[in-house]
Amino acid sequence: MTTSAQILPLVKDPERLESRLAEIPPEPGVYFMRDGSDRIIYIGKSRKLRSRVRSYFREGYTKSERIATMARQVTEIEFIVTDTEAEALALEANLIKQHQPYFNVLLKDDKKYPYLCITWSEDYPRIFITRKRQLGKEKDKFYGPYTDTGLLREILRISKRIFSLRQRPQPLFKDRPCLNYDMGRCPGVCQQLISPEEYRKTVQKVAMVFQGRTQELIDILTEQMQTAAEALNFESAARIRDQISGLKSLTADQKVSLPDDTVSRDAIALAADTQHACIQLFQIRAGQLVGRLAFVADAQAEPGAILQRVLEEHYQTADAVEIPAEILVQHELPDAEILADVLTQRKGRKVTIFTPQRQTKAELIEMVERNAQYELQRMQKLGDRNNQAMQDLADVLDLPDLPHRIEGYDISHIQGSNAVASQVVFIDGLPGKQHYRHYKIKNPTVTIGHSDDFASLAEVIQRRFRKYSEDTQLQRAGNPDWPDLIMIDGGKGQLSSVVTVLQEMNLLEDLRVVSLAKQREEIFLPGESQPLPTDAEQPGVQLLRRLRDEAHRFAVSFHRQQRSDKLRRSRLDEIPGLGHHRQKQLLGHFRSVDYIRQATPAQLAEVAGIGTRLAQEIYDYFHPA
């Protein structure tokens, strides 16, 4: 039986290659390249599938070394025909996100750049800043990522001052609005004193600011102010006047010198080294720079392909009004015509994409490129500093390679109560928060008044690496989940307890573990009575200190959360028939035990899982006869 691993690459089987190419139609669509292991290694789109795919295997065709390497590995080609180029572009984007092909341009999930999120999926949309772009709900809208966090926060703060918006994530009182309502800063969302329709109109005005439509919003408000004044509604006119004044302050001193300041345009450029490409996208509306976005990608692809990928992903979720009439690019895009046609259809008017060669627009691209270069230099400095710290740590601990993944562990409790542990992870010297974990200590001997950090650390390490001990077939070295170094917060005692459990699991030889004592920032190794001769200020020790401090912060925050939850549930535990799940339902609905105490049986019964009978029991508990 012939397996896929034995199939020759198409470049070494000309007859099969030609036969396969002949089967591909000259229509728009998406194509897949698979290797000998049947993995998808490249996904592309084209107006004419046959011509595009054939070009990869044509002698003398100019292509990057990366794409040439990909073509030499292809053993199978698949395709999906679409009706339009727009469908092909959207399908390609979704498939790339799903399969993450190695040879495609993949944008990095860079957590240092924040987004602004508006939750249009909710009746009363929330507006907040986040570093996690979660596309779980289609109606929710993300703007960014923004390079200047301080400026983004200031714009949001001013927007909340200009417009009457919800100021608190949770209500302060159950039966009345807070002081923000009396001051006119909040329309009373918590008590539904404003309808969802009216509130969404206000939020839409804030969205226009982040869509770069500030001048359009000012024009609308100016007309509303004049109408209010003509109707002798001077209080409303004065309020709108103040809003216009605040909006004008947002765009002050942001003028960009261009010959035609009536045209909306985006300008995109990049700067790259051998590893990373830093991309900057300037959003210019009515001659004003209204936004500066940033992206990071691998630098192994051609610059034009990187810019194409960034623009496709950026405009994929953009509203029609956010798409500019002109897009200035630093390098020619491989599929500029397809992208321009798709954006033109969505916007309803012509969108042009071109590379300016001279005069003011070329100077604008140079300015964007210069900003991208500064961002790249900052990334390089940060990378150099982390590499220096990891190299120093490798030298101190005599590690064979730089510690790519370092895990830190800490315990938090108050005299044994609510004991928890934290696992934090640094990847290449930087926090990898997606890998952080919490643990609730299950040891029955750890109770109120009796703590045991040694046993607690041993329990956490045993739970963390249990699967590797139980299944000897699991790969350890080379596994991305396998740490190069483990750091325990504590001294010789804490380290010894961890070493003992790793010996029992037959993992000590495969794991490098140390402890960092707080008093003198001393590093202890297993079996050694004296700490290593290190300086607390040297780069490697500072890296461990940052890891230790982050593990401590993460453990303490989780402990406080557990303690708060327990305090909130303490009285509810006394009610017969009210288990942990129903307690969570009640607290999620009423927010506090005080509000539960004030609720009527009918209000209690409205909570999911709380029937009429249990609602009466809860009411009777708080209101004894």
XYZ file of C-alpha atoms in Angstrom:
625
model
C 0.000 0.000 0.000
C 1.378 3.400 -0.952
C 1.190 6.054 1.775
C 1.196 9.810 1.348
C 4.729 9.929 2.770
C 5.992 7.969 -0.267
C 4.430 10.258 -2.880
C 6.992 12.229 -4.855
C 6.774 16.031 -4.927
C 5.044 17.266 -8.065
C 8.219 18.956 -9.349
C 9.830 15.505 -9.545
C 6.815 13.957 -11.306
C 6.206 16.223 -14.378
C 3.507 14.016 -15.852
C 1.389 14.044 -12.698
C 2.050 17.779 -12.255
C 0.842 18.623 -15.744
C -2.209 16.412 -15.316
C -3.088 18.076 -12.036
C -2.627 21.598 -13.418
C -4.898 20.797 -16.364
C -7.694 19.897 -13.931
C -7.644 23.337 -12.314
C -10.222 25.694 -13.900
C -9.446 29.295 -14.987
C -11.953 30.693 -12.482
C -11.693 32.665 -9.232
C -11.142 30.685 -6.084
C -8.763 29.416 -3.405
C -6.033 26.789 -3.748
C -4.302 24.539 -1.196
C -0.772 23.149 -1.368
C -0.150 19.925 0.585
C 3.167 18.237 1.399
C 4.077 14.564 1.676
C 2.571 14.347 5.169
C -0.763 15.612 3.803
C -0.390 18.887 5.721
C -1.593 22.124 4.172
C 1.557 24.221 3.793
C 0.214 27.104 1.703
C -3.169 28.673 0.884
C -3.673 31.272 -1.829
C -6.352 33.001 -3.881
C -6.561 34.130 -7.487
C -8.869 35.513 -10.153
C -7.704 32.665 -12.407
C -6.742 29.602 -10.419
C -5.045 27.737 -13.266
C -2.691 30.572 -14.208
C -1.717 31.362 -10.633
C -1.018 27.783 -9.578
C 0.889 27.033 -12.795
C 3.174 30.015 -12.138
C 4.655 28.336 -9.043
C 6.105 25.532 -11.175
C 7.156 27.546 -14.233
C 10.873 27.600 -15.049
C 12.425 31.043 -14.759
C 9.441 32.479 -12.859
C 10.696 35.010 -10.313
C 9.656 34.039 -6.798
C 11.117 34.344 -3.324
C 13.271 31.614 -1.860
C 10.516 30.904 0.670
C 7.933 30.246 -2.062
C 10.463 28.287 -4.138
C 11.114 26.048 -1.120
C 7.375 25.572 -0.694
C 6.904 24.607 -4.361
C 9.571 21.897 -4.066
C 7.603 20.236 -1.225
C 4.141 20.182 -2.830
C 2.740 16.695 -3.474
C -0.921 17.607 -3.974
C -2.963 20.628 -5.038
C -6.598 21.205 -4.111
C -8.894 24.101 -4.949
C -12.286 25.632 -4.183
C -13.995 27.621 -6.930
C -15.913 30.743 -5.870
C -18.322 32.989 -7.753
C -16.386 36.193 -7.140
C -12.956 37.459 -6.130
C -14.543 38.852 -2.956
C -15.633 35.375 -1.910
C -12.143 34.059 -2.660
C -10.525 36.731 -0.494
C -12.849 36.081 2.452
C -12.499 32.295 2.128
C -8.707 32.507 1.977
C -8.581 34.639 5.137
C -10.774 32.200 7.074
C -8.830 29.152 5.910
C -5.478 30.706 6.804
C -6.739 31.412 10.329
C -8.020 27.847 10.601
C -5.002 25.942 9.229
C -2.096 28.362 9.930
C -0.027 27.129 6.935
C 3.724 27.359 7.456
C 4.533 29.221 4.225
C 1.764 31.831 4.506
C 2.319 35.245 6.049
C 1.013 34.906 9.607
C 0.474 37.975 11.738
C 1.720 37.631 15.283
C -0.640 38.002 18.229
C 1.296 40.856 19.774
C -0.191 41.564 23.206
C 1.546 44.919 23.679
C -0.810 46.741 21.299
C -4.325 47.380 22.719
C -7.686 47.425 20.967
C -10.864 49.330 21.711
C -13.933 47.071 21.880
C -17.601 48.032 21.556
C -19.965 45.180 22.450
C -22.772 45.768 19.961
C -24.068 42.265 20.783
C -25.447 43.645 24.083
C -28.578 45.775 24.554
C -26.467 48.412 26.288
C -23.061 48.192 24.547
C -19.939 48.454 26.681
C -16.821 50.341 25.557
C -13.466 49.213 26.926
C -9.775 48.756 26.109
C -8.417 45.229 25.786
C -5.303 43.447 24.537
C -7.213 40.325 23.548
C -9.083 40.401 20.268
C -11.740 37.689 20.662
C -14.002 37.384 17.656
C -16.553 35.174 19.405
C -19.516 37.471 18.734
C -19.888 38.807 15.213
C -21.626 42.039 16.236
C -18.866 43.128 18.626
C -16.453 45.575 17.031
C -12.714 45.952 17.653
C -10.727 49.038 16.635
C -6.923 48.928 16.503
C -4.403 47.754 17.466
C -3.234 51.193 18.628
C 0.435 52.010 19.172
C -0.087 54.736 21.787
C -1.906 53.289 24.796
C -1.828 56.591 26.683
C -3.438 58.478 23.821
C -6.097 55.766 23.406
C -7.022 55.965 27.094
C -7.138 59.750 26.926
C -9.462 59.713 23.897
C -11.770 57.232 25.653
C -11.711 59.324 28.833
C -12.601 62.488 26.921
C -15.310 60.625 24.984
C -16.901 59.540 28.263
C -16.790 63.140 29.439
C -18.273 64.503 26.213
C -21.080 61.957 25.889
C -23.319 60.556 28.593
C -22.093 56.948 28.838
C -22.110 54.170 31.381
C -19.166 54.881 33.696
C -19.040 51.701 35.809
C -18.820 48.069 34.643
C -21.204 46.978 37.439
C -24.036 48.861 39.218
C -23.103 50.473 42.507
C -26.651 50.248 43.883
C -29.484 47.869 43.126
C -32.450 50.207 43.249
C -31.030 53.594 42.222
C -28.345 55.087 39.996
C -25.054 56.374 41.373
C -23.725 59.938 41.524
C -22.627 59.815 37.859
C -26.309 59.977 36.869
C -26.936 63.043 39.017
C -23.876 64.727 37.457
C -25.138 64.002 33.942
C -22.210 61.710 33.109
C -24.314 58.534 32.904
C -27.861 58.128 31.535
C -28.768 55.583 34.215
C -28.080 52.370 32.310
C -28.030 50.302 35.515
C -31.666 51.212 36.203
C -32.626 51.246 32.498
C -33.567 54.923 32.690
C -32.644 55.163 28.999
C -33.899 52.822 26.290
C -31.417 50.538 24.512
C -32.200 52.298 21.219
C -31.371 55.766 22.559
C -28.236 54.542 24.316
C -26.960 52.836 21.167
C -27.317 56.152 19.328
C -24.946 57.717 21.862
C -22.470 54.859 21.569
C -22.579 55.193 17.780
C -21.307 58.748 18.155
C -18.309 57.451 20.115
C -17.752 54.792 17.439
C -17.569 57.544 14.823
C -14.589 59.015 16.698
C -12.685 55.728 16.416
C -13.782 55.318 12.803
C -12.002 58.567 11.953
C -15.308 60.326 11.287
C -14.875 63.080 13.863
C -15.503 65.912 11.389
C -18.639 64.183 10.122
C -19.829 63.852 13.712
C -19.077 67.536 14.383
C -21.144 68.511 11.331
C -24.083 66.396 12.540
C -23.899 67.870 16.048
C -23.617 71.395 14.676
C -26.861 70.916 12.759
C -28.530 69.487 15.889
C -27.295 72.455 17.932
C -28.738 74.934 15.466
C -32.074 73.091 15.416
C -32.196 73.111 19.227
C -31.385 76.837 19.338
C -34.093 77.660 16.796
C -36.568 75.741 18.945
C -35.424 77.852 21.940
C -34.096 74.692 23.636
C -31.009 76.509 24.841
C -30.040 73.915 27.482
C -29.824 71.178 24.839
C -28.004 73.524 22.448
C -25.434 74.369 25.133
C -24.842 70.682 25.880
C -24.260 69.932 22.185
C -21.996 72.983 21.927
C -19.805 71.547 24.709
C -19.689 68.203 22.894
C -18.517 69.900 19.702
C -15.837 71.786 21.634
C -14.587 68.562 23.203
C -14.453 66.790 19.846
C -12.471 69.637 18.299
C -9.924 69.345 21.110
C -9.366 65.693 20.150
C -8.257 66.573 16.625
C -6.280 69.709 17.433
C -2.685 69.867 16.150
C -2.996 66.642 14.140
C -2.992 68.147 10.642
C -1.078 66.229 7.940
C 0.105 68.311 4.979
C -1.429 66.800 1.838
C -2.574 68.544 -1.345
C -6.152 67.191 -1.116
C -7.376 67.040 2.469
C -10.905 66.043 1.449
C -9.867 62.488 0.464
C -9.752 59.771 3.139
C -6.635 57.633 2.842
C -4.590 54.997 4.648
C -0.811 54.749 4.317
C 1.017 51.528 5.171
C 4.724 50.690 5.353
C 7.011 48.259 7.145
C 10.536 47.839 8.470
C 12.024 44.370 8.844
C 15.088 42.488 10.020
C 15.829 38.797 9.519
C 13.144 37.729 12.017
C 10.349 40.265 12.353
C 8.495 42.823 10.308
C 6.959 45.811 12.093
C 4.098 47.325 10.108
C 2.552 50.754 10.661
C -0.758 51.896 9.181
C -1.608 55.602 9.342
C -5.299 56.540 9.030
C -5.789 60.033 7.560
C -9.236 61.562 7.316
C -9.872 65.120 6.065
C -6.182 65.875 6.292
C -5.919 64.740 9.904
C -4.075 61.761 11.334
C -6.850 60.054 13.304
C -5.212 56.708 14.024
C -1.882 54.917 13.984
C -2.146 51.125 14.035
C 0.622 48.560 14.390
C 1.092 44.926 13.364
C 3.901 42.383 13.661
C 4.626 39.499 11.276
C 7.401 37.072 10.401
C 9.857 38.674 7.982
C 10.480 35.610 5.816
C 7.956 36.598 3.150
C 8.185 39.320 0.516
C 7.349 42.851 1.804
C 4.425 43.213 -0.624
C 2.915 39.913 0.541
C 3.190 41.018 4.180
C 1.439 44.321 3.471
C -1.258 42.501 1.482
C -1.961 40.141 4.397
C -2.146 43.010 6.901
C -4.563 45.015 4.755
C -6.785 42.003 4.056
C -7.102 41.164 7.743
C -7.531 44.800 8.788
C -10.343 45.568 6.334
C -12.052 42.195 6.748
C -13.928 43.404 9.848
C -14.088 47.115 8.933
C -17.388 48.842 8.267
C -17.916 50.372 4.818
C -17.559 53.910 6.199
C -14.118 53.024 7.602
C -12.681 52.011 4.220
C -10.711 54.934 2.711
C -10.859 56.084 -0.900
C -7.058 55.742 -1.249
C -4.592 53.238 0.162
C -0.936 54.194 -0.202
C 1.437 51.247 0.027
C 5.199 51.111 0.388
C 5.571 48.058 -1.908
C 3.476 46.670 -4.750
C 0.895 44.149 -3.537
C 0.748 40.755 -5.281
C -3.072 40.886 -5.448
C -3.768 44.616 -5.295
C -6.495 44.451 -7.961
C -8.514 41.815 -6.103
C -8.306 43.731 -2.821
C -9.219 47.036 -4.518
C -12.225 45.476 -6.263
C -13.485 43.887 -3.044
C -13.120 47.125 -1.074
C -14.801 49.071 -3.887
C -17.808 46.741 -3.761
C -18.082 47.046 0.019
C -17.635 50.816 0.107
C -19.930 51.498 -2.844
C -17.412 53.813 -4.516
C -14.003 53.377 -6.106
C -11.072 52.474 -3.846
C -7.572 52.787 -5.322
C -4.372 51.113 -4.116
C -1.061 52.420 -5.414
C 2.584 52.990 -4.554
C 3.409 56.725 -4.675
C 6.746 57.543 -6.278
C 7.220 61.257 -5.718
C 6.051 64.425 -4.004
C 3.913 64.638 -0.900
C 2.353 61.167 -0.880
C 5.754 59.514 -1.255
C 6.970 61.614 1.668
C 3.987 60.369 3.681
C 5.013 56.758 3.021
C 8.567 57.642 4.084
C 7.192 59.037 7.358
C 5.202 55.849 7.987
C 8.266 53.728 7.189
C 10.363 55.814 9.585
C 7.870 55.141 12.387
C 7.923 51.427 11.557
C 11.728 51.524 11.771
C 11.577 53.085 15.250
C 9.162 50.367 16.370
C 11.465 47.683 14.965
C 14.449 49.191 16.798
C 12.468 49.170 20.037
C 11.567 45.529 19.490
C 15.218 44.704 18.742
C 16.400 46.420 21.922
C 13.856 44.527 23.974
C 14.883 41.288 22.278
C 18.581 42.018 22.868
C 17.940 42.735 26.554
C 15.961 39.503 26.962
C 18.607 37.507 25.095
C 21.296 38.962 27.332
C 19.320 38.000 30.439
C 18.644 34.470 29.146
C 22.298 34.025 28.138
C 23.441 35.148 31.582
C 20.959 32.790 33.249
C 22.126 29.930 31.023
C 25.733 30.645 32.036
C 24.879 30.848 35.751
C 22.938 27.560 35.724
C 25.165 25.861 33.133
C 22.231 25.191 30.815
C 22.958 23.598 27.415
C 20.784 26.170 25.568
C 18.976 29.420 26.228
C 15.880 28.775 28.418
C 13.060 29.313 25.918
C 10.267 28.422 28.361
C 10.651 29.170 32.091
C 7.925 28.330 34.601
C 7.568 29.921 38.044
C 5.488 28.634 40.970
C 4.275 30.294 44.177
C 1.798 29.582 46.996
C -0.626 32.084 48.555
C -2.860 31.732 51.656
C -3.661 33.290 55.017
C -2.700 30.851 57.769
C -3.707 27.967 55.530
C -7.109 29.278 54.479
C -8.008 29.438 50.792
C -4.591 28.074 49.811
C -3.880 28.441 46.097
C -0.892 28.229 43.780
C 0.171 29.965 40.589
C 2.043 28.806 37.521
C 3.388 31.616 35.350
C 5.330 31.150 32.124
C 7.945 33.334 30.438
C 8.586 32.676 26.749
C 11.941 34.043 25.565
C 12.081 36.247 28.629
C 8.574 37.735 28.258
C 5.323 36.817 30.060
C 3.260 34.286 28.103
C -0.029 34.918 29.894
C -1.954 32.473 27.722
C 0.035 29.714 29.505
C -0.656 30.907 33.079
C -2.506 28.491 35.369
C -4.193 28.607 38.785
C -4.355 25.714 41.252
C -6.567 25.256 44.300
C -4.666 23.268 46.921
C -6.497 19.991 47.581
C -4.269 18.614 50.369
C -6.656 17.850 53.303
C -3.944 18.688 55.864
C -3.798 22.286 54.605
C -6.606 23.894 56.583
C -7.338 27.107 58.471
C -4.567 27.528 61.028
C -2.346 24.892 59.442
C -0.330 25.756 56.355
C 2.249 23.610 54.583
C 3.955 25.365 51.666
C 6.296 22.402 51.101
C 3.433 19.939 50.640
C 1.442 22.446 48.594
C 4.303 23.003 46.125
C 4.847 19.255 45.853
C 1.140 18.782 45.075
C 1.150 21.437 42.347
C 4.267 20.067 40.644
C 2.832 16.553 40.809
C -0.412 17.731 39.178
C 1.451 19.762 36.533
C 3.629 16.864 35.323
C 1.373 13.904 36.145
C 0.595 13.130 32.499
C 4.296 12.835 31.651
C 4.855 10.426 34.527
C 1.830 8.263 33.734
C 2.389 8.107 29.966
C 6.021 7.327 29.137
C 5.237 7.678 25.408
C 4.696 11.430 25.759
C 7.543 13.379 24.247
C 9.337 15.547 26.789
C 12.298 17.276 25.197
C 11.170 19.366 22.254
C 7.563 19.544 23.469
C 6.466 23.229 23.459
C 4.696 22.583 26.778
C 7.890 21.238 28.363
C 9.841 23.841 30.395
C 13.570 24.417 30.011
C 13.683 25.669 33.592
C 11.431 25.623 36.671
C 11.757 28.277 39.367
C 10.270 27.761 42.833
C 9.637 30.783 45.032
C 11.447 29.970 48.274
C 14.603 28.502 49.709
C 16.127 25.081 50.240
C 13.040 23.624 51.962
C 10.645 24.472 49.156
C 13.125 23.221 46.562
C 13.685 19.939 48.405
C 9.964 19.167 48.513
C 9.700 19.672 44.741
C 12.834 17.617 44.059
C 11.424 14.734 46.117
C 8.179 14.540 44.136
C 10.032 14.799 40.805
C 12.271 11.911 41.874
C 9.212 9.818 42.714
C 7.829 10.603 39.229
C 11.168 9.752 37.546
C 11.283 13.222 35.998
C 14.113 14.894 37.879
C 16.704 14.006 35.231
C 14.542 15.574 32.522
C 13.734 18.826 34.345
C 15.999 21.618 35.543
C 14.623 23.138 38.748
C 15.952 25.911 41.013
C 14.584 28.100 43.793
C 14.947 31.820 44.406
C 15.017 32.959 48.036
C 13.524 36.378 48.720
C 15.829 37.648 51.442
C 19.039 37.957 49.426
C 17.779 36.940 45.959
C 19.845 33.737 46.239
C 19.569 30.858 43.754
C 19.616 27.315 45.174
C 20.219 24.137 43.185
C 18.970 20.646 44.142
C 21.252 18.925 46.655
C 23.357 22.033 47.307
C 23.489 23.568 50.786
C 24.946 26.874 49.614
C 23.443 29.267 47.053
C 25.154 30.043 43.779
C 27.632 32.940 43.851
C 25.528 35.481 41.984
C 24.835 39.204 42.102
C 21.206 40.194 42.685
C 21.484 42.843 39.941
C 22.956 40.724 37.156
C 20.652 40.178 34.137
C 19.953 36.470 34.685
C 18.998 36.942 38.332
C 16.827 39.922 37.439
C 14.969 37.719 34.951
C 14.254 35.185 37.710
C 13.169 38.016 40.000
C 10.675 39.255 37.415
C 9.358 35.718 37.064
C 9.123 35.312 40.861
C 7.329 38.636 41.308
C 4.851 37.760 38.542
C 4.173 34.334 40.113
C 3.594 36.028 43.477
C 1.244 38.642 41.971
C -0.750 36.010 40.115
C -1.066 33.778 43.204
C -2.104 36.643 45.489
C -4.754 37.919 43.069
C -6.277 34.449 42.782
C -6.193 33.994 46.569
C -8.011 37.312 47.075
C -10.634 36.258 44.552
C -11.185 32.931 46.318
C -11.365 34.609 49.718
C -13.863 37.181 48.430
C -16.046 34.479 46.877
C -15.997 32.498 50.103
C -16.957 35.513 52.183
C -19.839 36.261 49.831
C -21.077 32.663 50.029
C -20.576 32.162 53.759
C -24.149 33.109 54.729
C -25.661 31.378 51.710
C -24.005 28.100 52.776
C -26.352 28.022 55.752
C -29.493 27.830 53.581
C -30.656 24.193 53.109
C -30.899 23.083 49.494
C -28.783 25.971 48.167
C -25.700 24.374 46.640
C -22.622 25.991 45.185
C -24.037 26.220 41.640
C -27.251 27.925 42.743
C -25.253 30.289 44.938
C -23.300 31.342 41.856
C -26.553 31.862 39.967
C -27.922 34.072 42.732
C -24.738 36.136 43.113
C -24.450 36.518 39.367
C -27.984 37.920 39.247
C -28.061 40.095 42.395
C -24.299 40.899 42.680
C -24.225 40.762 46.503
C -25.737 39.033 49.516
C -27.281 42.355 50.601
C -29.332 42.543 47.404
C -30.408 38.919 47.842
C -31.608 39.776 51.364
C -33.703 42.659 50.003
C -35.280 40.640 47.164
C -38.874 39.396 47.280
C -39.736 35.709 46.739
C -40.976 36.566 43.233
C -37.695 38.303 42.367
C -35.690 35.373 43.750
C -37.714 32.920 41.682
C -36.725 34.746 38.488
C -33.150 33.426 38.842
C -32.376 30.353 36.738
C -32.434 27.218 38.882
C -34.314 28.862 41.767
C -37.890 27.657 41.904
C -40.802 29.078 43.873
C -40.269 26.781 46.852
C -36.524 27.466 47.185
C -37.110 31.183 46.671
C -39.480 31.179 49.652
C -36.914 29.305 51.773
C -34.231 31.870 50.903
C -36.605 34.713 51.760
C -37.623 33.060 55.059
C -33.948 32.593 55.986
C -33.277 36.332 55.721
C -36.682 37.307 57.190
C -37.351 34.956 60.129
C -40.785 35.244 61.684
